[in-house]
Amino acid sequence: MSSPTTGKFAKNPGTSFMRSLCMGQIEEEIILPYPKLADGEKETLNGMIDSLGSWLSAKEPEFRHWDRKGELPTEFLNEMKQLGLFSLIVPEEHGGLGFKSGAYSRLLQEIAKYDGSVAITAGAHSSIGMRGVLLYGTDEQKAKYFPKLASGEMIAAFCLTEPGAGSDAASIRTKAVRDGKDWLISGEKLWITNGGIAGFYTVFAKTEGPEGHMTAFIVTRDQEGVSVGPHEDKMGLRASSTTTVSFDKVRITPENVLGEVGKGFKVAMGILNSGRTGLGGGCVGSMKHCIELATKQAKQRVQFGKPIAEYGLIKQKIGHMVVECYATESVVNLVAGLVDQGYQDYSIEAAISKVFATECLWRTADEALQVAGGNGYMCEFPYERILRDCRVNRIFEGTNDILRLFIALSAMNDVGKSLKELSSSLEGIFNDPIKGFGVLSSYALRMAAHTTGVGGTKKVFTQLHPSLKSAAAIFEEGTSDLAIAADRILRKHGKNIIGKQFASKRLADIMIDLFVLSAVLSRVDSSIREKGLDKAKQEIEILEVFSGQVRRRTKGNFGKIDNNDDELIKDLADHALENEKYSWDNL
Ligand SMILES: Cc1cc2nc3c(=O)[nH]c(=O)nc-3n(C[C@H](O)[C@H](O)[C@H](O)COP(=O)(O)OP(=O)(O)OC[C@H]3O[C@@H](n4cnc5c(N)ncnc54)[C@H](O)[C@@H]3O)c2cc1C
């Protein structure tokens, strides 16, 4: 990314919390203190949230109607433009609000409380559609496009997916071939959010050549050869525009190359990583909405002579919704805050926040619907729409399965490097035991510290409030387990780890749990320091519940590294795949 490292991470731009954690190191200064929005941002946000709230809450019946019809009317889109919903991340000097990640994510939260289709229309524009210009654009591209993108004169879309290239984005077939200094783009993109209403497309095409295999381009709707397909009829987010976008020898001048020629894959991943706090914010907003709906419903609905809110199983659902919402909000805000403070290597942390947020929202929406019983199933109420709308979050912007593999393999890459270093140290030991012992790598020493409990550095929190000792101990023990797990998995599978997805998923799940726990610890620590122990009592309770869940899950995943049913499950899957059916019908 082009932005220089400033602020908290200026001195040490390469430090990564999660990469270090996989090696057993707790870099607490990265996540402490818990980041906060600047006062100026808070003020702007508060004003916007007030006006958004009164505008959007009055439109609830329309949202339901537009969802059924599958369209956001032009007049409504114009109102969104007037309210500045397309200008959120455009720098102020180009006519935008200049929101950084934290403020942007918070605002999307507010929109998502009311309607998913509206949130995705604004979110796809800023999170992925035009973000490439912010991250990689030239001054000329910024001056030319930002004012139109901010006003909504041009709505933006991100065009990567194709019929044959979903998760495997590098296999796209859309091509850009040189024609003199220009390029001619041809190909078809699939399921493009805002496709039908956009005037600006960030398009990825294959550009075989010495520079690399993919390049990002800016294409506008008015160019000859650009066409869009019909509105897709979807399960959820039905009012948002999703279409194919086709390019037939569309001429692109060199000024509209986005980033470097041949570096398009890096541009695509950079945009997706950077935009993740937007989706995370949207998930938090929908979860808060679910909690409001479920608590009101539980108090109103009387069964067996009492409001159902008084029954344990209903309280259990609501309590868990609260814990998951707090944990999601904590991790999404932490990642956004880190990005805003100049933290550079955030791809693992951002992926974790996306996976965690989208899965917590799915559970929360499902449980809110359960609290509402049959009403939850009726289209007259908002629950089923929320559930339909949020399902896709686990699929787009990188499926959660692919992101889990990315999370585990990125961390394991570092452990692998250290293991290589260790094996050369060991060669030294065999050649000359005394000298060899002296060169034992720091990684090996740290691993020894984890297994023996002696020596090693940064294995514990030193700056957390003393009252958080037991939750911090769970985190510290989990970190040891993580480092040992990464080491053991890699030694067991070596290079074959790429094909060992069950093991990778386990490691990713431990990493997800620990990073989210670090976010909750950091946030509760800040709350105690600001409000005092008494006023932070319930947040401490949330931490206690969440850290207990993390401990149980982490221990479970850790235990399954060597003792699991992976081969049996694989065998059963192979059997089903071979027969293409379930084989044990009892008729
Ligand atoms: C409503 C909607 C809006 C969208 N908006 C956009 C947009 O604006 N721009 C854009 O470019 N794209 C967009 N997409 C596309 C989206 O990003 C893709 O759907 C997503 O990347 C997954 O690709 P796929 O659907 O082809 O699934 P596939 O890649 O075919 O995956 C199918 C399943 O297999 C799993 N899988 C795939 N490979 C592996 C592997 N190696 N190991 C293990 N599991 C694997 C996946 O996790 C998934 O569960 C949108 C999609 C939808 C549904």
XYZ file of C-alpha atoms and ligand atoms in Angstrom, residues 120 124 128-129 156-169 189-195 202 204 232 234-237 240-243 272 392 394-403 405 498 501, ligand 1:
104
model
C -24.117 -3.070 0.851
C -19.467 -1.908 -1.923
C -14.088 -2.171 -2.598
C -15.456 -0.224 -5.597
C -18.388 2.426 -7.871
C -18.154 -1.353 -8.294
C -15.347 -3.904 -7.914
C -15.070 -6.372 -10.802
C -12.986 -9.426 -10.008
C -15.199 -12.564 -9.994
C -15.923 -14.426 -13.230
C -17.907 -17.555 -14.082
C -14.762 -19.693 -13.851
C -12.903 -17.675 -11.210
C -14.390 -17.244 -7.732
C -12.122 -18.124 -4.824
C -9.372 -18.809 -7.338
C -9.263 -15.160 -8.386
C -17.477 -10.354 -14.692
C -20.098 -12.057 -12.551
C -22.191 -11.052 -9.500
C -20.888 -7.513 -9.372
C -22.426 -5.524 -6.497
C -23.655 -2.118 -7.776
C -23.019 -3.472 -11.316
C -12.324 -1.226 -10.810
C -9.052 -6.832 -12.979
C -29.793 -10.999 -10.329
C -30.972 -13.281 -5.023
C -31.736 -14.950 -1.689
C -30.893 -11.791 0.262
C -29.723 -8.207 -0.217
C -29.098 -4.124 -3.991
C -27.899 -4.269 -7.586
C -25.961 -7.416 -8.566
C -25.273 -7.953 -12.272
C -10.187 -6.466 0.022
C -23.767 -13.943 1.881
C -19.676 -15.679 4.795
C -19.317 -16.086 1.016
C -18.216 -12.799 -0.522
C -15.074 -10.727 -0.009
C -13.266 -14.078 0.368
C -15.213 -17.109 1.621
C -14.653 -17.854 5.296
C -13.165 -21.228 4.324
C -10.547 -19.634 2.086
C -9.855 -16.943 4.692
C -6.717 -21.272 5.092
C -1.064 -26.994 1.958
C -6.927 -28.401 5.432
C -24.405 -11.283 -3.539
C -23.000 -11.380 -4.051
C -22.294 -10.216 -4.327
C -20.994 -10.287 -4.830
N -20.326 -9.123 -5.140
C -19.125 -9.204 -5.780
C -18.475 -8.011 -6.253
O -18.954 -6.889 -6.058
N -17.314 -8.152 -6.928
C -16.742 -9.370 -7.168
O -15.698 -9.421 -7.802
N -17.328 -10.513 -6.708
C -18.503 -10.456 -6.042
N -19.117 -11.605 -5.599
C -18.471 -12.896 -5.812
C -17.883 -13.476 -4.544
O -16.750 -12.767 -4.171
C -17.625 -14.970 -4.809
O -18.892 -15.588 -4.777
C -16.679 -15.574 -3.794
O -15.378 -15.121 -3.994
C -16.663 -17.124 -3.877
O -16.501 -17.566 -5.174
P -17.526 -18.632 -5.781
O -18.896 -18.162 -5.476
O -17.178 -18.844 -7.190
O -17.296 -19.941 -4.956
P -16.192 -21.054 -5.241
O -14.860 -20.453 -5.321
O -16.645 -21.918 -6.362
O -16.259 -21.875 -3.880
C -17.312 -22.797 -3.590
C -17.022 -23.408 -2.220
O -15.779 -24.102 -2.257
C -14.887 -23.606 -1.279
N -13.530 -23.654 -1.831
C -13.082 -23.119 -2.987
N -11.775 -23.381 -3.139
C -11.385 -24.096 -2.058
C -10.148 -24.624 -1.609
N -9.014 -24.463 -2.292
N -10.118 -25.285 -0.447
C -11.224 -25.433 0.296
N -12.421 -24.935 -0.059
C -12.510 -24.273 -1.227
C -15.370 -22.204 -0.983
O -14.988 -21.778 0.295
C -16.872 -22.361 -1.122
O -17.401 -22.879 0.063
C -20.401 -11.551 -5.051
C -21.101 -12.717 -4.733
C -22.386 -12.649 -4.253
C -23.117 -13.928 -3.942
